[in-house]
Amino acid sequence: MIWNRTGGHDDGTLLVLLHGLGGTAEVWRGVEALLPEAWPGGWSTPDLPGHGRSPRASSYSFDAQAKLVAEALPDDRDLVLLGHSMGGMVALAMAGFHPRVRRVVGFSIKTWWPADQVEGMRAQSLKPARVFASREEAVERYLKASGLHGLADPEDPGHEAGIVQVEDGWRIAQDMGTFDFGVPDMPALLAEVSCPVTLGLGSEDQFVRPANYGELGVDVVAMDGLGHNPHLEDPAAVVALLK
């Protein structure tokens, strides 16, 4: 069972926050701080498979990850899924099979994946994780992997979720196999989704092509002045996507 943090009320529609590649549930702390007033139901914030405190998985396809997340959620509540980057793809995959998903809000999702980039990610998945001599070096690597670098205090104890001590030192907790999630195909995922979908993108995001979003036939919300990690840069802008 994957690791999962819950907050807020235990009834009403459950908001599920899904982090991106390399992150943990801790990247949502700023958003979670706003939810007691912004969200009438409770929320659930898991570490995705192979990340943070969650165990490794045999497959990191979007569908495989979505099924593991679904197993960790109550089966008697409606769901709204809020996903960042890879987490947005996992959210769409879950909406394709889960009968109680009522809405998907994804942001900073990279929709354009040339074959060489996909192969590069697969090659990365086969490399051993780098082991660092000190905890501080491992935290620095985790901050870069999770998008927190330059946006969070390196001394924040929440970063402990992203690193692990091993025999020879320290490494990030992320399983390198998570880099092999297959060929991202947004149109194919959307074709299986019947609930409303909203996509958000920062105007300064270097990984997202706005023109590609316009081809998908869903609601798109631009977040002016924000980059690839708006949930860290301006949590209120991300909460506004839920309205």
Tab-separated table of C-alpha atoms in Angstrom:
chain	number	residue	atom	x	y	z
A	1	MET	CA	0.000	0.000	0.000
A	2	ILE	CA	1.360	3.433	-0.900
A	3	TRP	CA	1.947	6.071	1.784
A	4	ASN	CA	-0.864	8.600	2.069
A	5	ARG	CA	-1.555	11.686	4.210
A	6	THR	CA	-5.120	12.890	4.788
A	7	GLY	CA	-6.517	16.178	6.043
A	8	GLY	CA	-9.728	18.117	6.453
A	9	HIS	CA	-13.181	16.582	6.806
A	10	ASP	CA	-13.852	12.892	6.405
A	11	ASP	CA	-16.970	13.407	4.315
A	12	GLY	CA	-17.848	15.194	1.091
A	13	THR	CA	-15.870	15.108	-2.121
A	14	LEU	CA	-12.262	14.075	-1.533
A	15	LEU	CA	-9.524	16.110	-3.225
A	16	VAL	CA	-6.543	13.953	-4.220
A	17	LEU	CA	-3.235	15.748	-4.803
A	18	LEU	CA	-0.763	13.915	-7.047
A	19	HIS	CA	2.818	15.191	-7.239
A	20	GLY	CA	5.102	15.042	-10.258
A	21	LEU	CA	8.141	12.918	-11.084
A	22	GLY	CA	10.776	13.108	-8.349
A	23	GLY	CA	8.514	14.703	-5.763
A	24	THR	CA	6.722	13.597	-2.622
A	25	ALA	CA	3.546	14.672	-0.857
A	26	GLU	CA	5.598	17.418	0.816
A	27	VAL	CA	5.535	19.567	-2.344
A	28	TRP	CA	1.830	20.224	-1.627
A	29	ARG	CA	2.313	21.789	1.818
A	30	GLY	CA	1.612	25.307	0.533
A	31	VAL	CA	-1.571	24.202	-1.221
A	32	GLU	CA	-2.705	22.135	1.773
A	33	ALA	CA	-2.369	25.189	4.017
A	34	LEU	CA	-5.085	26.910	1.961
A	35	LEU	CA	-7.497	23.987	1.757
A	36	PRO	CA	-9.266	24.335	5.147
A	37	GLU	CA	-10.956	27.457	3.774
A	38	ALA	CA	-10.899	26.643	0.053
A	39	TRP	CA	-12.096	23.021	0.001
A	40	PRO	CA	-15.306	21.904	1.776
A	41	GLY	CA	-14.361	18.219	1.883
A	42	GLY	CA	-11.150	16.541	2.937
A	43	TRP	CA	-8.005	15.896	0.968
A	44	SER	CA	-5.595	13.044	0.384
A	45	THR	CA	-1.927	13.513	-0.470
A	46	PRO	CA	-0.026	10.339	-1.363
A	47	ASP	CA	3.566	9.676	-2.242
A	48	LEU	CA	3.274	8.118	-5.688
A	49	PRO	CA	4.661	4.585	-6.159
A	50	GLY	CA	8.454	4.486	-6.016
A	51	HIS	CA	8.635	7.953	-4.449
A	52	GLY	CA	9.231	9.128	-0.903
A	53	ARG	CA	7.730	6.793	1.678
A	54	SER	CA	5.835	4.599	-0.797
A	55	PRO	CA	7.190	1.201	-1.838
A	56	ARG	CA	8.582	0.437	-5.247
A	57	ALA	CA	6.305	-0.994	-7.926
A	58	SER	CA	6.771	-3.505	-10.716
A	59	SER	CA	5.515	-0.983	-13.282
A	60	TYR	CA	5.370	2.793	-13.384
A	61	SER	CA	2.999	3.184	-16.306
A	62	PHE	CA	0.354	5.823	-15.645
A	63	ASP	CA	-2.331	3.158	-15.421
A	64	ALA	CA	-0.319	1.038	-12.974
A	65	GLN	CA	0.351	4.034	-10.740
A	66	ALA	CA	-3.294	5.110	-10.900
A	67	LYS	CA	-4.484	1.691	-9.751
A	68	LEU	CA	-2.129	1.723	-6.768
A	69	VAL	CA	-3.313	5.210	-5.788
A	70	ALA	CA	-6.956	4.137	-6.137
A	71	GLU	CA	-6.341	1.226	-3.755
A	72	ALA	CA	-5.231	3.695	-1.071
A	73	LEU	CA	-8.390	5.831	-1.342
A	74	PRO	CA	-11.823	5.259	0.230
A	75	ASP	CA	-14.242	3.586	-2.168
A	76	ASP	CA	-17.332	5.388	-0.883
A	77	ARG	CA	-16.478	9.010	-1.741
A	78	ASP	CA	-16.522	11.105	-4.883
A	79	LEU	CA	-13.091	12.295	-5.993
A	80	VAL	CA	-11.565	15.365	-7.596
A	81	LEU	CA	-8.002	14.763	-8.780
A	82	LEU	CA	-5.408	17.553	-8.815
A	83	GLY	CA	-2.178	16.511	-10.506
A	84	HIS	CA	1.101	18.210	-11.284
A	85	SER	CA	3.087	17.167	-14.377
A	86	MET	CA	3.376	13.354	-14.267
A	87	GLY	CA	0.786	13.354	-11.486
A	88	GLY	CA	-1.635	14.954	-13.924
A	89	MET	CA	-1.176	12.036	-16.309
A	90	VAL	CA	-1.766	9.605	-13.443
A	91	ALA	CA	-4.948	11.537	-12.599
A	92	LEU	CA	-6.225	11.210	-16.161
A	93	ALA	CA	-5.426	7.499	-16.169
A	94	MET	CA	-7.430	7.043	-12.951
A	95	ALA	CA	-10.369	9.010	-14.324
A	96	GLY	CA	-10.471	6.566	-17.214
A	97	PHE	CA	-11.459	3.634	-14.974
A	98	HIS	CA	-12.565	4.973	-11.569
A	99	PRO	CA	-16.356	5.467	-11.418
A	100	ARG	CA	-16.245	8.091	-8.654
A	101	VAL	CA	-13.863	10.611	-10.229
A	102	ARG	CA	-15.946	13.715	-10.808
A	103	ARG	CA	-13.281	16.084	-12.163
A	104	VAL	CA	-9.610	16.224	-13.111
A	105	VAL	CA	-7.470	19.345	-12.766
A	106	GLY	CA	-3.994	18.885	-14.195
A	107	PHE	CA	-1.290	21.492	-14.594
A	108	SER	CA	2.211	21.734	-16.027
A	109	ILE	CA	1.669	18.525	-17.996
A	110	LYS	CA	4.190	18.035	-20.781
A	111	THR	CA	2.208	16.866	-23.807
A	112	TRP	CA	4.953	16.811	-26.461
A	113	TRP	CA	7.303	13.822	-26.206
A	114	PRO	CA	9.659	13.161	-29.136
A	115	ALA	CA	10.933	9.591	-29.365
A	116	ASP	CA	14.462	10.559	-28.320
A	117	GLN	CA	13.171	12.080	-25.088
A	118	VAL	CA	11.182	8.946	-24.263
A	119	GLU	CA	14.252	6.806	-24.910
A	120	GLY	CA	16.343	9.148	-22.796
A	121	MET	CA	13.957	8.671	-19.871
A	122	ARG	CA	14.115	4.906	-20.276
A	123	ALA	CA	17.904	5.019	-20.290
A	124	GLN	CA	17.803	7.089	-17.101
A	125	SER	CA	15.621	4.435	-15.460
A	126	LEU	CA	18.378	1.849	-15.900
A	127	LYS	CA	21.070	3.847	-14.145
A	128	PRO	CA	21.772	3.259	-10.463
A	129	ALA	CA	20.855	6.069	-8.113
A	130	ARG	CA	23.806	8.209	-7.148
A	131	VAL	CA	24.955	7.742	-3.557
A	132	PHE	CA	26.191	10.866	-1.770
A	133	ALA	CA	28.608	11.047	1.118
A	134	SER	CA	26.432	13.438	3.104
A	135	ARG	CA	22.757	13.930	3.855
A	136	GLU	CA	23.039	17.554	2.723
A	137	GLU	CA	24.165	16.511	-0.763
A	138	ALA	CA	21.292	14.043	-1.043
A	139	VAL	CA	18.809	16.728	0.021
A	140	GLU	CA	20.236	19.044	-2.648
A	141	ARG	CA	19.665	16.356	-5.285
A	142	TYR	CA	16.127	15.738	-4.045
A	143	LEU	CA	15.335	19.460	-4.183
A	144	LYS	CA	16.379	19.542	-7.831
A	145	ALA	CA	14.458	16.368	-8.676
A	146	SER	CA	11.263	17.570	-7.019
A	147	GLY	CA	11.281	21.155	-8.301
A	148	LEU	CA	11.857	22.562	-4.827
A	149	HIS	CA	15.360	23.876	-5.525
A	150	GLY	CA	15.392	27.625	-4.963
A	151	LEU	CA	11.806	27.507	-3.671
A	152	ALA	CA	12.283	25.785	-0.310
A	153	ASP	CA	14.591	25.996	2.684
A	154	PRO	CA	17.102	23.105	2.490
A	155	GLU	CA	16.756	22.756	6.284
A	156	ASP	CA	13.016	22.017	6.109
A	157	PRO	CA	12.482	18.659	7.886
A	158	GLY	CA	9.889	17.718	5.246
A	159	HIS	CA	12.724	16.907	2.858
A	160	GLU	CA	13.444	13.777	4.891
A	161	ALA	CA	10.678	12.100	2.871
A	162	GLY	CA	12.736	12.453	-0.285
A	163	ILE	CA	15.993	10.869	0.863
A	164	VAL	CA	17.103	7.587	2.390
A	165	GLN	CA	20.261	6.465	4.158
A	166	VAL	CA	22.023	3.467	2.609
A	167	GLU	CA	25.143	1.527	3.501
A	168	ASP	CA	27.568	3.842	1.709
A	169	GLY	CA	25.862	7.163	2.364
A	170	TRP	CA	22.665	8.874	1.248
A	171	ARG	CA	20.539	8.804	-1.909
A	172	ILE	CA	17.177	10.098	-3.039
A	173	ALA	CA	14.305	7.810	-2.090
A	174	GLN	CA	12.925	7.837	-5.635
A	175	ASP	CA	13.229	4.541	-7.502
A	176	MET	CA	15.113	5.185	-10.737
A	177	GLY	CA	12.617	2.902	-12.466
A	178	THR	CA	10.045	5.690	-12.180
A	179	PHE	CA	11.666	7.369	-15.183
A	180	ASP	CA	10.272	4.611	-17.404
A	181	PHE	CA	6.570	5.484	-17.456
A	182	GLY	CA	6.008	4.721	-21.113
A	183	VAL	CA	5.004	7.008	-23.969
A	184	PRO	CA	2.831	9.860	-22.641
A	185	ASP	CA	-0.250	10.137	-24.866
A	186	MET	CA	-2.596	12.853	-23.639
A	187	PRO	CA	-5.222	12.459	-26.416
A	188	ALA	CA	-5.466	8.715	-25.716
A	189	LEU	CA	-5.939	9.295	-21.976
A	190	LEU	CA	-8.534	12.006	-22.547
A	191	ALA	CA	-10.471	9.721	-24.878
A	192	GLU	CA	-11.181	7.434	-21.903
A	193	VAL	CA	-12.284	10.241	-19.568
A	194	SER	CA	-15.932	11.240	-19.256
A	195	CYS	CA	-15.676	13.784	-16.416
A	196	PRO	CA	-14.760	17.482	-16.857
A	197	VAL	CA	-11.040	18.215	-17.289
A	198	THR	CA	-9.233	21.491	-16.655
A	199	LEU	CA	-5.603	22.026	-17.632
A	200	GLY	CA	-3.456	24.788	-16.189
A	201	LEU	CA	-0.107	26.038	-17.404
A	202	GLY	CA	2.306	28.703	-16.288
A	203	SER	CA	3.176	31.319	-18.884
A	204	GLU	CA	6.881	30.820	-18.099
A	205	ASP	CA	6.868	27.018	-18.154
A	206	GLN	CA	9.712	25.857	-20.383
A	207	PHE	CA	8.425	22.271	-20.606
A	208	VAL	CA	4.895	22.887	-21.874
A	209	ARG	CA	3.849	23.964	-25.343
A	210	PRO	CA	0.677	26.096	-25.053
A	211	ALA	CA	-0.296	25.291	-28.644
A	212	ASN	CA	-0.488	21.595	-27.750
A	213	TYR	CA	-2.994	22.309	-24.993
A	214	GLY	CA	-5.244	24.102	-27.450
A	215	GLU	CA	-5.520	20.957	-29.551
A	216	LEU	CA	-6.961	18.828	-26.734
A	217	GLY	CA	-10.497	20.197	-26.563
A	218	VAL	CA	-10.592	20.827	-22.790
A	219	ASP	CA	-10.698	23.939	-20.600
A	220	VAL	CA	-7.282	25.595	-20.324
A	221	VAL	CA	-6.323	28.179	-17.692
A	222	ALA	CA	-3.143	30.241	-18.029
A	223	MET	CA	-1.231	31.264	-14.898
A	224	ASP	CA	0.659	34.434	-15.714
A	225	GLY	CA	4.254	34.742	-14.561
A	226	LEU	CA	4.528	31.189	-13.226
A	227	GLY	CA	6.812	28.387	-14.326
A	228	HIS	CA	6.661	24.602	-14.147
A	229	ASN	CA	5.977	24.463	-10.389
A	230	PRO	CA	3.128	26.897	-9.666
A	231	HIS	CA	2.036	24.880	-6.612
A	232	LEU	CA	5.349	25.956	-5.075
A	233	GLU	CA	5.602	29.408	-6.636
A	234	ASP	CA	2.021	30.538	-5.945
A	235	PRO	CA	-0.153	27.943	-4.188
A	236	ALA	CA	-3.203	30.215	-4.344
A	237	ALA	CA	-3.067	30.178	-8.152
A	238	VAL	CA	-3.326	26.395	-8.111
A	239	VAL	CA	-6.182	26.408	-5.596
A	240	ALA	CA	-7.980	28.858	-7.904
A	241	LEU	CA	-7.979	26.175	-10.619
A	242	LEU	CA	-10.422	24.193	-8.490
A	243	LYS	CA	-13.137	26.860	-8.650
